[in-house]
mmCIF file of C-alpha atoms in Angstrom:
data_model
loop_
_atom_site.group_PDB
_atom_site.id
_atom_site.type_symbol
_atom_site.label_atom_id
_atom_site.label_comp_id
_atom_site.label_asym_id
_atom_site.label_seq_id
_atom_site.Cartn_x
_atom_site.Cartn_y
_atom_site.Cartn_z
ATOM 1 C CA MET S 1028 123.358 -3.489 59.674
ATOM 2 C CA PRO S 1029 127.088 -4.521 59.207
ATOM 3 C CA THR S 1030 129.754 -3.943 61.509
ATOM 4 C CA TYR S 1031 132.158 -1.183 60.346
ATOM 5 C CA LYS S 1032 135.673 -2.007 60.562
ATOM 6 C CA GLN S 1033 137.967 0.020 62.899
ATOM 7 C CA ASN S 1034 141.359 1.419 61.513
ATOM 8 C CA PRO S 1035 144.110 -0.780 63.070
ATOM 9 C CA LYS S 1036 146.614 1.871 62.480
ATOM 10 C CA PRO S 1037 145.082 5.307 62.526
ATOM 11 C CA ASP S 1038 147.224 8.396 61.722
ATOM 12 C CA ALA S 1039 145.066 11.271 62.773
ATOM 13 C CA LEU S 1040 145.253 10.578 66.690
ATOM 14 C CA TYR S 1041 144.218 13.271 69.201
ATOM 15 C CA ASP S 1042 144.772 13.092 73.073
ATOM 16 C CA LEU S 1043 142.029 14.536 74.869
ATOM 17 C CA THR S 1044 142.059 16.020 78.471
ATOM 18 C CA ILE S 1045 138.603 16.297 80.236
ATOM 19 C CA THR S 1046 138.689 18.616 83.272
ATOM 20 C CA LEU S 1047 135.764 19.539 85.393
ATOM 21 C CA SER S 1048 135.834 22.969 87.303
ATOM 22 C CA ASN S 1049 133.754 23.373 90.526
ATOM 23 C CA PRO S 1050 131.873 20.085 90.107
ATOM 24 C CA PRO S 1051 128.599 20.072 92.089
ATOM 25 C CA GLY S 1052 129.465 16.588 93.358
ATOM 26 C CA PRO S 1053 130.997 13.153 92.545
ATOM 27 C CA PHE S 1054 130.361 11.690 89.201
ATOM 28 C CA GLU S 1055 130.429 8.075 89.238
ATOM 29 C CA VAL S 1056 129.528 7.564 85.571
ATOM 30 C CA VAL S 1057 131.920 8.942 82.815
ATOM 31 C CA GLU S 1058 131.613 7.825 79.473
ATOM 32 C CA GLY S 1059 133.077 9.064 76.065
ATOM 33 C CA TRP S 1060 132.610 8.223 72.446
ATOM 34 C CA MET S 1061 133.697 9.324 68.921
ATOM 35 C CA GLN S 1062 130.936 9.701 66.411
ATOM 36 C CA TYR S 1063 131.572 9.171 62.791
ATOM 37 C CA ASP S 1064 129.070 9.848 59.942
ATOM 38 C CA ILE S 1065 128.643 8.400 56.488
ATOM 39 C CA THR S 1066 128.940 11.192 54.095
ATOM 40 C CA ASN S 1067 127.984 9.716 50.870
ATOM 41 C CA MET S 1068 124.331 8.452 50.906
ATOM 42 C CA ASP S 1069 124.690 6.670 47.617
ATOM 43 C CA CYS S 1070 126.415 3.740 49.335
ATOM 44 C CA LEU S 1071 123.569 2.888 51.530
ATOM 45 C CA PRO S 1072 120.548 0.467 50.626
ATOM 46 C CA PRO S 1073 117.828 2.089 48.772
ATOM 47 C CA ALA S 1074 115.391 4.144 50.852
ATOM 48 C CA GLU S 1075 112.254 2.269 52.136
ATOM 49 C CA TYR S 1076 109.946 1.928 49.277
ATOM 50 C CA PHE S 1077 106.773 3.066 50.568
ATOM 51 C CA SER S 1078 107.879 5.995 52.622
ATOM 52 C CA GLY S 1079 110.880 7.083 50.543
ATOM 53 C CA VAL S 1080 112.825 7.342 53.995
ATOM 54 C CA GLN S 1081 116.475 6.267 54.439
ATOM 55 C CA THR S 1082 116.115 4.056 57.589
ATOM 56 C CA THR S 1083 119.884 3.035 57.445
ATOM 57 C CA PRO S 1084 121.590 5.103 60.293
ATOM 58 C CA ILE S 1085 124.631 7.115 58.977
ATOM 59 C CA SER S 1086 125.949 7.685 62.362
ATOM 60 C CA THR S 1087 127.951 5.356 64.310
ATOM 61 C CA THR S 1088 130.246 5.761 67.433
ATOM 62 C CA LEU S 1089 133.251 4.031 68.991
ATOM 63 C CA PRO S 1090 133.845 4.292 72.718
ATOM 64 C CA ILE S 1091 136.624 6.418 74.165
ATOM 65 C CA LYS S 1092 138.566 4.844 77.123
ATOM 66 C CA LEU S 1093 138.841 7.406 79.694
ATOM 67 C CA ASP S 1094 141.467 7.211 82.403
ATOM 68 C CA ARG S 1095 140.993 9.218 85.577
ATOM 69 C CA THR S 1096 144.268 11.132 86.318
ATOM 70 C CA SER S 1097 143.140 13.291 89.303
ATOM 71 C CA SER S 1098 139.807 13.928 91.125
ATOM 72 C CA ASN S 1099 138.512 16.261 88.228
ATOM 73 C CA THR S 1100 140.469 15.101 85.291
ATOM 74 C CA TYR S 1101 140.127 12.396 82.584
ATOM 75 C CA GLN S 1102 142.419 11.565 79.652
ATOM 76 C CA GLY S 1103 141.629 9.617 76.538
ATOM 77 C CA ARG S 1104 142.512 9.217 72.814
ATOM 78 C CA VAL S 1105 140.550 9.447 69.603
ATOM 79 C CA ALA S 1106 141.263 8.926 65.992
ATOM 80 C CA LEU S 1107 139.859 11.028 63.296
ATOM 81 C CA ASP S 1108 140.293 8.218 60.929
ATOM 82 C CA GLY S 1109 138.982 5.592 63.335
ATOM 83 C CA LEU S 1110 136.712 3.656 60.947
ATOM 84 C CA ILE S 1111 137.782 2.374 57.483
ATOM 85 C CA ASP S 1112 136.035 3.331 54.376
ATOM 86 C CA GLY S 1113 134.436 0.318 52.630
ATOM 87 C CA ASP S 1114 131.600 -1.252 50.835
ATOM 88 C CA TYR S 1115 129.540 -2.377 53.622
ATOM 89 C CA PHE S 1116 126.068 -2.672 51.741
ATOM 90 C CA GLY S 1117 127.029 -3.775 48.329
ATOM 91 C CA HIS S 1118 126.121 -0.303 46.719
ATOM 92 C CA GLY S 1119 129.775 1.176 46.657
ATOM 93 C CA VAL S 1120 132.307 2.453 49.124
ATOM 94 C CA CYS S 1121 131.011 4.258 52.370
ATOM 95 C CA ARG S 1122 133.128 7.225 53.337
ATOM 96 C CA PHE S 1123 133.298 8.180 57.104
ATOM 97 C CA LYS S 1124 133.817 11.539 58.474
ATOM 98 C CA ALA S 1125 134.779 12.129 62.266
ATOM 99 C CA ILE S 1126 132.166 14.421 63.788
ATOM 100 C CA GLY S 1127 133.784 14.662 67.062
ATOM 101 C CA PRO S 1128 134.280 13.235 70.661
ATOM 102 C CA ALA S 1129 131.782 13.720 73.443
ATOM 103 C CA VAL S 1130 131.827 12.908 77.134
ATOM 104 C CA ARG S 1131 128.868 12.276 79.606
ATOM 105 C CA PHE S 1132 128.737 12.491 83.272
ATOM 106 C CA LYS S 1133 126.248 11.257 85.630
ATOM 107 C CA ALA S 1134 126.067 11.377 89.373
ATOM 108 C CA THR S 1135 125.408 7.745 90.044
ATOM 109 C CA GLY S 1136 124.033 6.221 86.844
ATOM 110 C CA ALA S 1137 120.524 5.956 88.630
ATOM 111 C CA GLU S 1138 117.482 6.216 86.427
ATOM 112 C CA GLY S 1139 116.402 9.876 86.022
ATOM 113 C CA GLU S 1140 119.481 11.575 86.620
ATOM 114 C CA THR S 1141 120.880 14.420 84.437
ATOM 115 C CA ARG S 1142 123.337 13.681 81.845
ATOM 116 C CA PHE S 1143 125.736 16.423 81.569
ATOM 117 C CA VAL S 1144 127.272 16.239 78.040
ATOM 118 C CA ALA S 1145 130.277 18.036 76.564
ATOM 119 C CA SER S 1146 131.602 17.707 73.012
ATOM 120 C CA VAL S 1147 134.019 19.104 70.503
ATOM 121 C CA ASP S 1148 133.546 19.531 66.498
ATOM 122 C CA ALA S 1149 136.257 17.368 65.017
ATOM 123 C CA ASP S 1150 136.786 20.258 62.408
ATOM 124 C CA ASP S 1151 137.816 22.403 65.185
ATOM 125 C CA MET S 1152 140.226 20.090 66.844
ATOM 126 C CA ALA S 1153 143.355 21.112 64.995
ATOM 127 C CA THR S 1154 142.730 24.919 65.438
ATOM 128 C CA LYS S 1155 140.666 25.183 68.588
ATOM 129 C CA THR S 1156 142.488 23.185 71.283
ATOM 130 C CA GLU S 1157 140.161 23.789 74.171
ATOM 131 C CA ASN S 1158 136.454 23.865 74.310
ATOM 132 C CA THR S 1159 134.516 24.573 77.628
ATOM 133 C CA SER S 1160 130.745 24.180 78.291
ATOM 134 C CA TYR S 1161 129.058 25.663 81.406
ATOM 135 C CA TYR S 1162 126.287 23.992 83.413
ATOM 136 C CA TRP S 1163 124.014 25.044 86.239
ATOM 137 C CA ARG S 1164 124.783 23.346 89.427
ATOM 138 C CA GLY S 1165 120.988 23.030 90.238
ATOM 139 C CA ASN S 1166 120.532 20.268 87.709
ATOM 140 C CA TYR S 1167 122.954 17.915 89.856
ATOM 141 C CA PRO S 1168 122.155 14.984 90.395
ATOM 142 C CA ARG S 1169 118.771 15.375 88.501
ATOM 143 C CA ASP S 1170 116.484 18.018 87.029
ATOM 144 C CA GLU S 1171 113.393 18.596 89.163
ATOM 145 C CA LYS S 1172 111.122 18.487 86.182
ATOM 146 C CA ILE S 1173 112.621 16.394 83.526
ATOM 147 C CA ALA S 1174 113.975 12.927 83.935
ATOM 148 C CA ASN S 1175 117.217 11.825 82.190
ATOM 149 C CA TYR S 1176 117.742 15.452 81.303
ATOM 150 C CA PRO S 1177 120.440 15.705 78.655
ATOM 151 C CA ASP S 1178 122.365 19.117 79.789
ATOM 152 C CA HIS S 1179 124.651 20.272 76.897
ATOM 153 C CA GLY S 1180 125.473 23.229 78.836
ATOM 154 C CA ALA S 1181 126.410 26.611 77.160
ATOM 155 C CA PRO S 1182 129.577 28.061 75.709
ATOM 156 C CA SER S 1183 129.692 31.163 78.194
ATOM 157 C CA PRO S 1184 128.506 31.916 81.770
ATOM 158 C CA ASP S 1185 126.932 34.937 79.957
ATOM 159 C CA LYS S 1186 124.191 32.643 78.414
ATOM 160 C CA TYR S 1187 122.690 32.095 81.784
ATOM 161 C CA VAL S 1188 120.643 34.667 83.710
ATOM 162 C CA GLU S 1189 123.076 36.828 86.005
ATOM 163 C CA ARG S 1190 121.628 35.318 89.286
ATOM 164 C CA LEU S 1191 122.802 31.855 88.129
ATOM 165 C CA ARG S 1192 126.157 32.710 87.013
ATOM 166 C CA GLY S 1193 127.686 32.134 90.626
ATOM 167 C CA GLU S 1194 126.128 28.412 90.461
ATOM 168 C CA LEU S 1195 127.671 27.056 87.564
ATOM 169 C CA PHE S 1196 130.358 24.402 86.877
ATOM 170 C CA SER S 1197 132.304 23.592 83.761
ATOM 171 C CA ILE S 1198 133.650 20.684 81.688
ATOM 172 C CA THR S 1199 136.673 21.767 79.348
ATOM 173 C CA ILE S 1200 137.713 19.350 76.562
ATOM 174 C CA THR S 1201 141.455 20.046 75.510
ATOM 175 C CA THR S 1202 142.724 18.458 72.399
ATOM 176 C CA ALA S 1203 146.317 17.921 71.394
ATOM 177 C CA ARG S 1204 147.664 15.986 68.106
ATOM 178 C CA THR S 1205 149.277 12.969 69.267
ATOM 179 C CA PRO S 1206 153.038 13.086 67.965
ATOM 180 C CA GLN S 1207 153.758 10.409 65.333
ATOM 181 C CA PRO S 1208 156.802 8.260 65.910
#
């Protein structure tokens, strides 16, 4: 698999602010990434002969450097044009589309802990500047039944049964277009 080239001078930059509200405890592991997908499959190597399945991954990610600015707030920056379109497989130019940034929080990083994940759709970043996801505090630091549970939360407290609504915390991702000099 080739290494995709990063855009050295991206134009479509967005600043992210990630805010936890009413967290259930400390989060020692905080990670972020920006996902990009290849939009034109004809640039990829041919599908596997026997099965006819395309085995070349169409998605790739770039890490987001997140800086802690307060006890419950982090900041980072992403580029919608973070990867350079190119002929990576010898079948024509592959075109990348930003899918969006995502963050993951874990209590300590120990095996089996719940992974609290929040994300924003890149197509919404210009018009919807804030995205909040709600999580049940009972899954911290780990779900009782599912090891490494990937908790993506819910878009509203109303998605939880009423008796749990007082036991929620939230992760909000705020996006702002970075002013160009």
